[in-house]
Amino acid sequence: MLAPSKYFVGAAVRLSASFTDSDVTPSDPDTVTLKLRSPSCQSFTYVYGTDANVTRQSAGNYAAIVTPNCAGRWFTRWEGTDPDGNVIAIEGNFNVQASRFAGHDCCCRDYR
């Protein structure tokens, strides 16, 4: 069985974020956006309510399923906007390993 933090090219990765109000009570922002940056600096943006892969799990808790297309360190930024227009940001990252089984050219060089 693989460790939960081991990700491979072409395999789904579940990302999540939790938003709270000033009383640390789970709270839904007016807007929720997930931004990804690949190891090659390609950017992806997903918006809750527009993109089906971003879902609300419960009050203040959101998740997204993404499929990395290249090995390396990926960076994430969840943004929520409150009623006053303030942006709440949660940043993170995860590593994606090359796979001998994924048909992605960017990964083949890792096995030569």
PDB file of N, CA and C in Angstrom:
ATOM      1  N   MET A   1       0.847  -1.180   0.000  1.00  0.00           N
ATOM      2  CA  MET A   1       0.000   0.000   0.000  1.00  0.00           C
ATOM      3  C   MET A   1       0.890   1.240   0.000  1.00  0.00           C
ATOM      4  N   LEU A   2       0.519   2.239  -0.793  1.00  0.00           N
ATOM      5  CA  LEU A   2       1.299   3.464  -0.891  1.00  0.00           C
ATOM      6  C   LEU A   2       0.986   4.406   0.259  1.00  0.00           C
ATOM      7  N   ALA A   3       1.994   5.161   0.647  1.00  0.00           N
ATOM      8  CA  ALA A   3       1.774   6.204   1.649  1.00  0.00           C
ATOM      9  C   ALA A   3       0.875   7.272   1.028  1.00  0.00           C
ATOM     10  N   PRO A   4       0.000   7.906   1.814  1.00  0.00           N
ATOM     11  CA  PRO A   4      -0.943   8.872   1.263  1.00  0.00           C
ATOM     12  C   PRO A   4      -0.290  10.074   0.593  1.00  0.00           C
ATOM     13  N   SER A   5       0.949  10.379   0.938  1.00  0.00           N
ATOM     14  CA  SER A   5       1.591  11.559   0.368  1.00  0.00           C
ATOM     15  C   SER A   5       2.454  11.220  -0.844  1.00  0.00           C
ATOM     16  N   LYS A   6       2.341  10.015  -1.378  1.00  0.00           N
ATOM     17  CA  LYS A   6       3.120   9.627  -2.547  1.00  0.00           C
ATOM     18  C   LYS A   6       2.226   9.751  -3.774  1.00  0.00           C
ATOM     19  N   TYR A   7       2.584  10.670  -4.666  1.00  0.00           N
ATOM     20  CA  TYR A   7       1.775  10.938  -5.849  1.00  0.00           C
ATOM     21  C   TYR A   7       2.586  10.649  -7.101  1.00  0.00           C
ATOM     22  N   PHE A   8       1.906  10.187  -8.150  1.00  0.00           N
ATOM     23  CA  PHE A   8       2.555   9.862  -9.411  1.00  0.00           C
ATOM     24  C   PHE A   8       1.904  10.626 -10.553  1.00  0.00           C
ATOM     25  N   VAL A   9       2.674  10.867 -11.615  1.00  0.00           N
ATOM     26  CA  VAL A   9       2.169  11.536 -12.807  1.00  0.00           C
ATOM     27  C   VAL A   9       0.969  10.768 -13.342  1.00  0.00           C
ATOM     28  N   GLY A  10      -0.082  11.493 -13.694  1.00  0.00           N
ATOM     29  CA  GLY A  10      -1.271  10.892 -14.276  1.00  0.00           C
ATOM     30  C   GLY A  10      -2.254  10.311 -13.282  1.00  0.00           C
ATOM     31  N   ALA A  11      -1.924  10.342 -11.993  1.00  0.00           N
ATOM     32  CA  ALA A  11      -2.819   9.813 -10.959  1.00  0.00           C
ATOM     33  C   ALA A  11      -3.489  10.971 -10.215  1.00  0.00           C
ATOM     34  N   ALA A  12      -4.718  10.764  -9.810  1.00  0.00           N
ATOM     35  CA  ALA A  12      -5.481  11.812  -9.127  1.00  0.00           C
ATOM     36  C   ALA A  12      -4.877  12.156  -7.769  1.00  0.00           C
ATOM     37  N   VAL A  13      -4.880  13.448  -7.467  1.00  0.00           N
ATOM     38  CA  VAL A  13      -4.424  13.964  -6.176  1.00  0.00           C
ATOM     39  C   VAL A  13      -5.591  14.736  -5.571  1.00  0.00           C
ATOM     40  N   ARG A  14      -5.911  14.452  -4.320  1.00  0.00           N
ATOM     41  CA  ARG A  14      -6.988  15.172  -3.634  1.00  0.00           C
ATOM     42  C   ARG A  14      -6.368  16.276  -2.789  1.00  0.00           C
ATOM     43  N   LEU A  15      -6.802  17.500  -3.022  1.00  0.00           N
ATOM     44  CA  LEU A  15      -6.344  18.663  -2.262  1.00  0.00           C
ATOM     45  C   LEU A  15      -7.519  19.188  -1.455  1.00  0.00           C
ATOM     46  N   SER A  16      -7.231  19.775  -0.300  1.00  0.00           N
ATOM     47  CA  SER A  16      -8.326  20.309   0.511  1.00  0.00           C
ATOM     48  C   SER A  16      -7.890  21.567   1.243  1.00  0.00           C
ATOM     49  N   ALA A  17      -8.880  22.343   1.640  1.00  0.00           N
ATOM     50  CA  ALA A  17      -8.632  23.567   2.403  1.00  0.00           C
ATOM     51  C   ALA A  17      -9.805  23.805   3.340  1.00  0.00           C
ATOM     52  N   SER A  18      -9.505  24.400   4.489  1.00  0.00           N
ATOM     53  CA  SER A  18     -10.535  24.742   5.472  1.00  0.00           C
ATOM     54  C   SER A  18     -10.478  26.230   5.759  1.00  0.00           C
ATOM     55  N   PHE A  19     -11.625  26.882   5.680  1.00  0.00           N
ATOM     56  CA  PHE A  19     -11.734  28.312   5.953  1.00  0.00           C
ATOM     57  C   PHE A  19     -12.536  28.514   7.234  1.00  0.00           C
ATOM     58  N   THR A  20     -12.088  29.449   8.068  1.00  0.00           N
ATOM     59  CA  THR A  20     -12.784  29.767   9.315  1.00  0.00           C
ATOM     60  C   THR A  20     -12.972  31.273   9.430  1.00  0.00           C
ATOM     61  N   ASP A  21     -13.922  31.667  10.280  1.00  0.00           N
ATOM     62  CA  ASP A  21     -14.101  33.091  10.550  1.00  0.00           C
ATOM     63  C   ASP A  21     -13.193  33.498  11.706  1.00  0.00           C
ATOM     64  N   SER A  22     -13.340  34.714  12.187  1.00  0.00           N
ATOM     65  CA  SER A  22     -12.457  35.219  13.255  1.00  0.00           C
ATOM     66  C   SER A  22     -12.639  34.477  14.573  1.00  0.00           C
ATOM     67  N   ASP A  23     -13.751  33.771  14.736  1.00  0.00           N
ATOM     68  CA  ASP A  23     -13.985  32.966  15.940  1.00  0.00           C
ATOM     69  C   ASP A  23     -13.531  31.515  15.753  1.00  0.00           C
ATOM     70  N   VAL A  24     -12.827  31.254  14.659  1.00  0.00           N
ATOM     71  CA  VAL A  24     -12.326  29.923  14.293  1.00  0.00           C
ATOM     72  C   VAL A  24     -13.473  28.924  14.101  1.00  0.00           C
ATOM     73  N   THR A  25     -14.592  29.434  13.630  1.00  0.00           N
ATOM     74  CA  THR A  25     -15.738  28.602  13.285  1.00  0.00           C
ATOM     75  C   THR A  25     -15.696  28.370  11.776  1.00  0.00           C
ATOM     76  N   PRO A  26     -15.867  27.129  11.320  1.00  0.00           N
ATOM     77  CA  PRO A  26     -15.873  26.899   9.874  1.00  0.00           C
ATOM     78  C   PRO A  26     -16.862  27.834   9.184  1.00  0.00           C
ATOM     79  N   SER A  27     -16.390  28.463   8.110  1.00  0.00           N
ATOM     80  CA  SER A  27     -17.199  29.468   7.441  1.00  0.00           C
ATOM     81  C   SER A  27     -16.932  29.440   5.938  1.00  0.00           C
ATOM     82  N   ASP A  28     -18.001  29.563   5.154  1.00  0.00           N
ATOM     83  CA  ASP A  28     -17.856  29.572   3.701  1.00  0.00           C
ATOM     84  C   ASP A  28     -17.509  30.968   3.200  1.00  0.00           C
ATOM     85  N   PRO A  29     -16.414  31.100   2.456  1.00  0.00           N
ATOM     86  CA  PRO A  29     -16.108  32.380   1.815  1.00  0.00           C
ATOM     87  C   PRO A  29     -17.124  32.656   0.700  1.00  0.00           C
ATOM     88  N   ASP A  30     -17.199  33.912   0.260  1.00  0.00           N
ATOM     89  CA  ASP A  30     -18.084  34.252  -0.858  1.00  0.00           C
ATOM     90  C   ASP A  30     -17.618  33.579  -2.145  1.00  0.00           C
ATOM     91  N   THR A  31     -16.302  33.501  -2.344  1.00  0.00           N
ATOM     92  CA  THR A  31     -15.730  32.804  -3.493  1.00  0.00           C
ATOM     93  C   THR A  31     -14.591  31.913  -3.010  1.00  0.00           C
ATOM     94  N   VAL A  32     -14.395  30.798  -3.693  1.00  0.00           N
ATOM     95  CA  VAL A  32     -13.287  29.889  -3.388  1.00  0.00           C
ATOM     96  C   VAL A  32     -12.589  29.552  -4.700  1.00  0.00           C
ATOM     97  N   THR A  33     -11.279  29.775  -4.724  1.00  0.00           N
ATOM     98  CA  THR A  33     -10.473  29.525  -5.916  1.00  0.00           C
ATOM     99  C   THR A  33      -9.261  28.693  -5.540  1.00  0.00           C
ATOM    100  N   LEU A  34      -8.936  27.715  -6.367  1.00  0.00           N
ATOM    101  CA  LEU A  34      -7.712  26.938  -6.207  1.00  0.00           C
ATOM    102  C   LEU A  34      -6.799  27.269  -7.375  1.00  0.00           C
ATOM    103  N   LYS A  35      -5.565  27.659  -7.047  1.00  0.00           N
ATOM    104  CA  LYS A  35      -4.560  27.923  -8.079  1.00  0.00           C
ATOM    105  C   LYS A  35      -3.443  26.902  -7.929  1.00  0.00           C
ATOM    106  N   LEU A  36      -3.013  26.347  -9.060  1.00  0.00           N
ATOM    107  CA  LEU A  36      -1.904  25.394  -9.081  1.00  0.00           C
ATOM    108  C   LEU A  36      -0.805  25.934  -9.972  1.00  0.00           C
ATOM    109  N   ARG A  37       0.426  25.644  -9.590  1.00  0.00           N
ATOM    110  CA  ARG A  37       1.565  25.963 -10.448  1.00  0.00           C
ATOM    111  C   ARG A  37       2.413  24.709 -10.568  1.00  0.00           C
ATOM    112  N   SER A  38       2.662  24.295 -11.804  1.00  0.00           N
ATOM    113  CA  SER A  38       3.421  23.075 -12.067  1.00  0.00           C
ATOM    114  C   SER A  38       4.922  23.341 -11.949  1.00  0.00           C
ATOM    115  N   PRO A  39       5.734  22.279 -11.947  1.00  0.00           N
ATOM    116  CA  PRO A  39       7.191  22.455 -11.902  1.00  0.00           C
ATOM    117  C   PRO A  39       7.721  23.250 -13.097  1.00  0.00           C
ATOM    118  N   SER A  40       6.987  23.246 -14.207  1.00  0.00           N
ATOM    119  CA  SER A  40       7.412  24.002 -15.392  1.00  0.00           C
ATOM    120  C   SER A  40       6.770  25.390 -15.434  1.00  0.00           C
ATOM    121  N   CYS A  41       6.199  25.816 -14.310  1.00  0.00           N
ATOM    122  CA  CYS A  41       5.570  27.138 -14.133  1.00  0.00           C
ATOM    123  C   CYS A  41       4.283  27.317 -14.933  1.00  0.00           C
ATOM    124  N   GLN A  42       3.659  26.231 -15.330  1.00  0.00           N
ATOM    125  CA  GLN A  42       2.346  26.308 -15.957  1.00  0.00           C
ATOM    126  C   GLN A  42       1.317  26.524 -14.852  1.00  0.00           C
ATOM    127  N   SER A  43       0.373  27.440 -15.068  1.00  0.00           N
ATOM    128  CA  SER A  43      -0.628  27.762 -14.050  1.00  0.00           C
ATOM    129  C   SER A  43      -2.003  27.208 -14.421  1.00  0.00           C
ATOM    130  N   PHE A  44      -2.729  26.783 -13.390  1.00  0.00           N
ATOM    131  CA  PHE A  44      -4.090  26.275 -13.537  1.00  0.00           C
ATOM    132  C   PHE A  44      -4.940  26.952 -12.466  1.00  0.00           C
ATOM    133  N   THR A  45      -6.168  27.330 -12.804  1.00  0.00           N
ATOM    134  CA  THR A  45      -7.073  27.960 -11.848  1.00  0.00           C
ATOM    135  C   THR A  45      -8.424  27.249 -11.896  1.00  0.00           C
ATOM    136  N   TYR A  46      -8.930  26.914 -10.705  1.00  0.00           N
ATOM    137  CA  TYR A  46     -10.218  26.237 -10.577  1.00  0.00           C
ATOM    138  C   TYR A  46     -11.074  27.031  -9.596  1.00  0.00           C
ATOM    139  N   VAL A  47     -12.339  27.249  -9.942  1.00  0.00           N
ATOM    140  CA  VAL A  47     -13.238  28.061  -9.125  1.00  0.00           C
ATOM    141  C   VAL A  47     -14.434  27.218  -8.689  1.00  0.00           C
ATOM    142  N   TYR A  48     -14.726  27.257  -7.387  1.00  0.00           N
ATOM    143  CA  TYR A  48     -15.897  26.541  -6.868  1.00  0.00           C
ATOM    144  C   TYR A  48     -17.160  27.128  -7.491  1.00  0.00           C
ATOM    145  N   GLY A  49     -18.045  26.257  -7.945  1.00  0.00           N
ATOM    146  CA  GLY A  49     -19.277  26.696  -8.580  1.00  0.00           C
ATOM    147  C   GLY A  49     -19.156  26.807 -10.089  1.00  0.00           C
ATOM    148  N   THR A  50     -17.927  26.817 -10.590  1.00  0.00           N
ATOM    149  CA  THR A  50     -17.675  26.881 -12.030  1.00  0.00           C
ATOM    150  C   THR A  50     -17.024  25.597 -12.521  1.00  0.00           C
ATOM    151  N   ASP A  51     -16.038  25.123 -11.770  1.00  0.00           N
ATOM    152  CA  ASP A  51     -15.290  23.920 -12.138  1.00  0.00           C
ATOM    153  C   ASP A  51     -15.746  22.746 -11.275  1.00  0.00           C
ATOM    154  N   ALA A  52     -16.163  21.677 -11.921  1.00  0.00           N
ATOM    155  CA  ALA A  52     -16.750  20.531 -11.217  1.00  0.00           C
ATOM    156  C   ALA A  52     -15.782  19.823 -10.277  1.00  0.00           C
ATOM    157  N   ASN A  53     -14.482  19.975 -10.490  1.00  0.00           N
ATOM    158  CA  ASN A  53     -13.545  19.240  -9.625  1.00  0.00           C
ATOM    159  C   ASN A  53     -13.322  19.919  -8.273  1.00  0.00           C
ATOM    160  N   VAL A  54     -13.856  21.117  -8.056  1.00  0.00           N
ATOM    161  CA  VAL A  54     -13.789  21.766  -6.740  1.00  0.00           C
ATOM    162  C   VAL A  54     -15.157  21.598  -6.086  1.00  0.00           C
ATOM    163  N   THR A  55     -15.171  20.967  -4.913  1.00  0.00           N
ATOM    164  CA  THR A  55     -16.435  20.685  -4.236  1.00  0.00           C
ATOM    165  C   THR A  55     -16.417  21.186  -2.795  1.00  0.00           C
ATOM    166  N   ARG A  56     -17.606  21.482  -2.290  1.00  0.00           N
ATOM    167  CA  ARG A  56     -17.775  21.863  -0.886  1.00  0.00           C
ATOM    168  C   ARG A  56     -18.086  20.589  -0.116  1.00  0.00           C
ATOM    169  N   GLN A  57     -17.273  20.277   0.891  1.00  0.00           N
ATOM    170  CA  GLN A  57     -17.453  19.067   1.682  1.00  0.00           C
ATOM    171  C   GLN A  57     -18.391  19.311   2.859  1.00  0.00           C
ATOM    172  N   SER A  58     -18.246  20.483   3.467  1.00  0.00           N
ATOM    173  CA  SER A  58     -19.076  20.917   4.597  1.00  0.00           C
ATOM    174  C   SER A  58     -18.771  22.394   4.798  1.00  0.00           C
ATOM    175  N   ALA A  59     -19.394  23.016   5.786  1.00  0.00           N
ATOM    176  CA  ALA A  59     -19.171  24.444   6.022  1.00  0.00           C
ATOM    177  C   ALA A  59     -17.677  24.745   6.124  1.00  0.00           C
ATOM    178  N   GLY A  60     -17.183  25.598   5.234  1.00  0.00           N
ATOM    179  CA  GLY A  60     -15.788  26.030   5.258  1.00  0.00           C
ATOM    180  C   GLY A  60     -14.779  25.044   4.711  1.00  0.00           C
ATOM    181  N   ASN A  61     -15.213  23.846   4.352  1.00  0.00           N
ATOM    182  CA  ASN A  61     -14.283  22.806   3.890  1.00  0.00           C
ATOM    183  C   ASN A  61     -14.499  22.494   2.413  1.00  0.00           C
ATOM    184  N   TYR A  62     -13.413  22.626   1.649  1.00  0.00           N
ATOM    185  CA  TYR A  62     -13.462  22.434   0.208  1.00  0.00           C
ATOM    186  C   TYR A  62     -12.391  21.441  -0.215  1.00  0.00           C
ATOM    187  N   ALA A  63     -12.660  20.753  -1.330  1.00  0.00           N
ATOM    188  CA  ALA A  63     -11.702  19.777  -1.849  1.00  0.00           C
ATOM    189  C   ALA A  63     -11.688  19.864  -3.369  1.00  0.00           C
ATOM    190  N   ALA A  64     -10.594  19.406  -3.940  1.00  0.00           N
ATOM    191  CA  ALA A  64     -10.466  19.349  -5.396  1.00  0.00           C
ATOM    192  C   ALA A  64      -9.666  18.114  -5.764  1.00  0.00           C
ATOM    193  N   ILE A  65     -10.010  17.541  -6.888  1.00  0.00           N
ATOM    194  CA  ILE A  65      -9.250  16.435  -7.449  1.00  0.00           C
ATOM    195  C   ILE A  65      -8.535  16.974  -8.684  1.00  0.00           C
ATOM    196  N   VAL A  66      -7.210  16.846  -8.693  1.00  0.00           N
ATOM    197  CA  VAL A  66      -6.408  17.287  -9.834  1.00  0.00           C
ATOM    198  C   VAL A  66      -5.536  16.120 -10.293  1.00  0.00           C
ATOM    199  N   THR A  67      -5.109  16.173 -11.539  1.00  0.00           N
ATOM    200  CA  THR A  67      -4.267  15.115 -12.094  1.00  0.00           C
ATOM    201  C   THR A  67      -2.998  15.738 -12.655  1.00  0.00           C
ATOM    202  N   PRO A  68      -1.900  15.706 -11.896  1.00  0.00           N
ATOM    203  CA  PRO A  68      -0.643  16.300 -12.352  1.00  0.00           C
ATOM    204  C   PRO A  68      -0.131  15.624 -13.630  1.00  0.00           C
ATOM    205  N   ASN A  69       0.359  16.435 -14.565  1.00  0.00           N
ATOM    206  CA  ASN A  69       0.833  15.905 -15.839  1.00  0.00           C
ATOM    207  C   ASN A  69       2.353  15.884 -15.954  1.00  0.00           C
ATOM    208  N   CYS A  70       3.055  16.211 -14.875  1.00  0.00           N
ATOM    209  CA  CYS A  70       4.510  16.238 -14.917  1.00  0.00           C
ATOM    210  C   CYS A  70       5.066  16.028 -13.511  1.00  0.00           C
ATOM    211  N   ALA A  71       6.227  15.410 -13.438  1.00  0.00           N
ATOM    212  CA  ALA A  71       6.868  15.159 -12.146  1.00  0.00           C
ATOM    213  C   ALA A  71       7.516  16.428 -11.607  1.00  0.00           C
ATOM    214  N   GLY A  72       7.651  16.496 -10.295  1.00  0.00           N
ATOM    215  CA  GLY A  72       8.303  17.623  -9.631  1.00  0.00           C
ATOM    216  C   GLY A  72       7.421  18.194  -8.536  1.00  0.00           C
ATOM    217  N   ARG A  73       7.839  19.340  -8.008  1.00  0.00           N
ATOM    218  CA  ARG A  73       7.096  19.994  -6.927  1.00  0.00           C
ATOM    219  C   ARG A  73       6.015  20.898  -7.509  1.00  0.00           C
ATOM    220  N   TRP A  74       4.790  20.655  -7.083  1.00  0.00           N
ATOM    221  CA  TRP A  74       3.644  21.460  -7.475  1.00  0.00           C
ATOM    222  C   TRP A  74       3.281  22.373  -6.307  1.00  0.00           C
ATOM    223  N   PHE A  75       2.865  23.585  -6.618  1.00  0.00           N
ATOM    224  CA  PHE A  75       2.489  24.555  -5.589  1.00  0.00           C
ATOM    225  C   PHE A  75       0.994  24.837  -5.673  1.00  0.00           C
ATOM    226  N   THR A  76       0.372  24.987  -4.509  1.00  0.00           N
ATOM    227  CA  THR A  76      -1.068  25.222  -4.438  1.00  0.00           C
ATOM    228  C   THR A  76      -1.363  26.512  -3.681  1.00  0.00           C
ATOM    229  N   ARG A  77      -2.449  27.149  -4.064  1.00  0.00           N
ATOM    230  CA  ARG A  77      -2.925  28.323  -3.327  1.00  0.00           C
ATOM    231  C   ARG A  77      -4.451  28.322  -3.390  1.00  0.00           C
ATOM    232  N   TRP A  78      -5.049  28.112  -2.232  1.00  0.00           N
ATOM    233  CA  TRP A  78      -6.497  28.254  -2.097  1.00  0.00           C
ATOM    234  C   TRP A  78      -6.757  29.693  -1.689  1.00  0.00           C
ATOM    235  N   GLU A  79      -7.728  30.335  -2.328  1.00  0.00           N
ATOM    236  CA  GLU A  79      -8.115  31.700  -1.965  1.00  0.00           C
ATOM    237  C   GLU A  79      -9.612  31.738  -1.692  1.00  0.00           C
ATOM    238  N   GLY A  80      -9.962  32.389  -0.599  1.00  0.00           N
ATOM    239  CA  GLY A  80     -11.356  32.635  -0.266  1.00  0.00           C
ATOM    240  C   GLY A  80     -11.540  34.129  -0.102  1.00  0.00           C
ATOM    241  N   THR A  81     -12.689  34.644  -0.533  1.00  0.00           N
ATOM    242  CA  THR A  81     -12.975  36.069  -0.398  1.00  0.00           C
ATOM    243  C   THR A  81     -14.136  36.233   0.567  1.00  0.00           C
ATOM    244  N   ASP A  82     -13.926  37.065   1.601  1.00  0.00           N
ATOM    245  CA  ASP A  82     -14.991  37.287   2.579  1.00  0.00           C
ATOM    246  C   ASP A  82     -15.945  38.377   2.087  1.00  0.00           C
ATOM    247  N   PRO A  83     -17.049  38.628   2.806  1.00  0.00           N
ATOM    248  CA  PRO A  83     -18.032  39.622   2.356  1.00  0.00           C
ATOM    249  C   PRO A  83     -17.464  41.033   2.196  1.00  0.00           C
ATOM    250  N   ASP A  84     -16.363  41.338   2.897  1.00  0.00           N
ATOM    251  CA  ASP A  84     -15.753  42.667   2.781  1.00  0.00           C
ATOM    252  C   ASP A  84     -14.739  42.737   1.646  1.00  0.00           C
ATOM    253  N   GLY A  85     -14.551  41.632   0.914  1.00  0.00           N
ATOM    254  CA  GLY A  85     -13.602  41.622  -0.195  1.00  0.00           C
ATOM    255  C   GLY A  85     -12.186  41.246   0.191  1.00  0.00           C
ATOM    256  N   ASN A  86     -11.978  40.901   1.461  1.00  0.00           N
ATOM    257  CA  ASN A  86     -10.643  40.487   1.901  1.00  0.00           C
ATOM    258  C   ASN A  86     -10.344  39.077   1.393  1.00  0.00           C
ATOM    259  N   VAL A  87      -9.102  38.851   0.967  1.00  0.00           N
ATOM    260  CA  VAL A  87      -8.693  37.540   0.462  1.00  0.00           C
ATOM    261  C   VAL A  87      -7.993  36.764   1.566  1.00  0.00           C
ATOM    262  N   ILE A  88      -8.460  35.553   1.791  1.00  0.00           N
ATOM    263  CA  ILE A  88      -7.824  34.628   2.733  1.00  0.00           C
ATOM    264  C   ILE A  88      -7.091  33.608   1.874  1.00  0.00           C
ATOM    265  N   ALA A  89      -5.789  33.423   2.100  1.00  0.00           N
ATOM    266  CA  ALA A  89      -4.996  32.520   1.265  1.00  0.00           C
ATOM    267  C   ALA A  89      -4.391  31.398   2.099  1.00  0.00           C
ATOM    268  N   ILE A  90      -4.405  30.204   1.528  1.00  0.00           N
ATOM    269  CA  ILE A  90      -3.790  29.027   2.142  1.00  0.00           C
ATOM    270  C   ILE A  90      -2.883  28.418   1.079  1.00  0.00           C
ATOM    271  N   GLU A  91      -1.573  28.421   1.331  1.00  0.00           N
ATOM    272  CA  GLU A  91      -0.633  27.901   0.342  1.00  0.00           C
ATOM    273  C   GLU A  91      -0.004  26.599   0.800  1.00  0.00           C
ATOM    274  N   GLY A  92       0.382  25.789  -0.156  1.00  0.00           N
ATOM    275  CA  GLY A  92       1.042  24.526   0.139  1.00  0.00           C
ATOM    276  C   GLY A  92       1.738  23.995  -1.096  1.00  0.00           C
ATOM    277  N   ASN A  93       2.223  22.772  -0.997  1.00  0.00           N
ATOM    278  CA  ASN A  93       2.876  22.142  -2.140  1.00  0.00           C
ATOM    279  C   ASN A  93       2.853  20.632  -1.961  1.00  0.00           C
ATOM    280  N   PHE A  94       3.108  19.930  -3.042  1.00  0.00           N
ATOM    281  CA  PHE A  94       3.222  18.475  -2.998  1.00  0.00           C
ATOM    282  C   PHE A  94       4.157  18.032  -4.115  1.00  0.00           C
ATOM    283  N   ASN A  95       4.787  16.884  -3.915  1.00  0.00           N
ATOM    284  CA  ASN A  95       5.723  16.337  -4.895  1.00  0.00           C
ATOM    285  C   ASN A  95       5.063  15.237  -5.705  1.00  0.00           C
ATOM    286  N   VAL A  96       5.342  15.245  -6.987  1.00  0.00           N
ATOM    287  CA  VAL A  96       4.836  14.221  -7.892  1.00  0.00           C
ATOM    288  C   VAL A  96       6.032  13.466  -8.454  1.00  0.00           C
ATOM    289  N   GLN A  97       5.978  12.159  -8.347  1.00  0.00           N
ATOM    290  CA  GLN A  97       7.056  11.318  -8.858  1.00  0.00           C
ATOM    291  C   GLN A  97       6.755  10.885 -10.286  1.00  0.00           C
ATOM    292  N   ALA A  98       7.812  10.701 -11.057  1.00  0.00           N
ATOM    293  CA  ALA A  98       7.661  10.191 -12.415  1.00  0.00           C
ATOM    294  C   ALA A  98       7.156   8.755 -12.345  1.00  0.00           C
ATOM    295  N   SER A  99       6.503   8.333 -13.396  1.00  0.00           N
ATOM    296  CA  SER A  99       5.976   6.971 -13.457  1.00  0.00           C
ATOM    297  C   SER A  99       6.392   6.324 -14.770  1.00  0.00           C
ATOM    298  N   ARG A 100       6.839   5.103 -14.694  1.00  0.00           N
ATOM    299  CA  ARG A 100       7.166   4.359 -15.917  1.00  0.00           C
ATOM    300  C   ARG A 100       5.894   3.993 -16.686  1.00  0.00           C
ATOM    301  N   PHE A 101       4.755   4.128 -16.056  1.00  0.00           N
ATOM    302  CA  PHE A 101       3.501   3.692 -16.663  1.00  0.00           C
ATOM    303  C   PHE A 101       2.689   4.831 -17.262  1.00  0.00           C
ATOM    304  N   ALA A 102       3.009   6.068 -16.923  1.00  0.00           N
ATOM    305  CA  ALA A 102       2.272   7.217 -17.459  1.00  0.00           C
ATOM    306  C   ALA A 102       2.885   7.613 -18.795  1.00  0.00           C
ATOM    307  N   GLY A 103       2.060   7.883 -19.776  1.00  0.00           N
ATOM    308  CA  GLY A 103       2.550   8.237 -21.107  1.00  0.00           C
ATOM    309  C   GLY A 103       2.815   9.716 -21.260  1.00  0.00           C
ATOM    310  N   HIS A 104       3.594  10.286 -20.366  1.00  0.00           N
ATOM    311  CA  HIS A 104       3.893  11.714 -20.418  1.00  0.00           C
ATOM    312  C   HIS A 104       5.366  11.904 -20.743  1.00  0.00           C
ATOM    313  N   ASP A 105       5.651  12.607 -21.826  1.00  0.00           N
ATOM    314  CA  ASP A 105       7.025  12.788 -22.281  1.00  0.00           C
ATOM    315  C   ASP A 105       7.918  13.455 -21.253  1.00  0.00           C
ATOM    316  N   CYS A 106       7.353  14.331 -20.431  1.00  0.00           N
ATOM    317  CA  CYS A 106       8.194  15.066 -19.488  1.00  0.00           C
ATOM    318  C   CYS A 106       8.819  14.143 -18.450  1.00  0.00           C
ATOM    319  N   CYS A 107       8.284  12.962 -18.307  1.00  0.00           N
ATOM    320  CA  CYS A 107       8.775  12.059 -17.269  1.00  0.00           C
ATOM    321  C   CYS A 107       9.745  11.012 -17.792  1.00  0.00           C
ATOM    322  N   CYS A 108       9.767  10.808 -19.084  1.00  0.00           N
ATOM    323  CA  CYS A 108      10.608   9.736 -19.638  1.00  0.00           C
ATOM    324  C   CYS A 108      12.082   9.960 -19.351  1.00  0.00           C
ATOM    325  N   ARG A 109      12.508  11.201 -19.319  1.00  0.00           N
ATOM    326  CA  ARG A 109      13.927  11.488 -19.098  1.00  0.00           C
ATOM    327  C   ARG A 109      14.394  11.013 -17.718  1.00  0.00           C
ATOM    328  N   ASP A 110      13.471  10.868 -16.764  1.00  0.00           N
ATOM    329  CA  ASP A 110      13.854  10.444 -15.421  1.00  0.00           C
ATOM    330  C   ASP A 110      14.274   8.984 -15.366  1.00  0.00           C
ATOM    331  N   TYR A 111      14.001   8.220 -16.420  1.00  0.00           N
ATOM    332  CA  TYR A 111      14.313   6.793 -16.409  1.00  0.00           C
ATOM    333  C   TYR A 111      15.347   6.402 -17.454  1.00  0.00           C
ATOM    334  N   ARG A 112      15.962   7.356 -18.094  1.00  0.00           N
ATOM    335  CA  ARG A 112      16.975   7.039 -19.112  1.00  0.00           C
ATOM    336  C   ARG A 112      18.298   6.760 -18.474  1.00  0.00           C
TER     337      ARG A 112
END
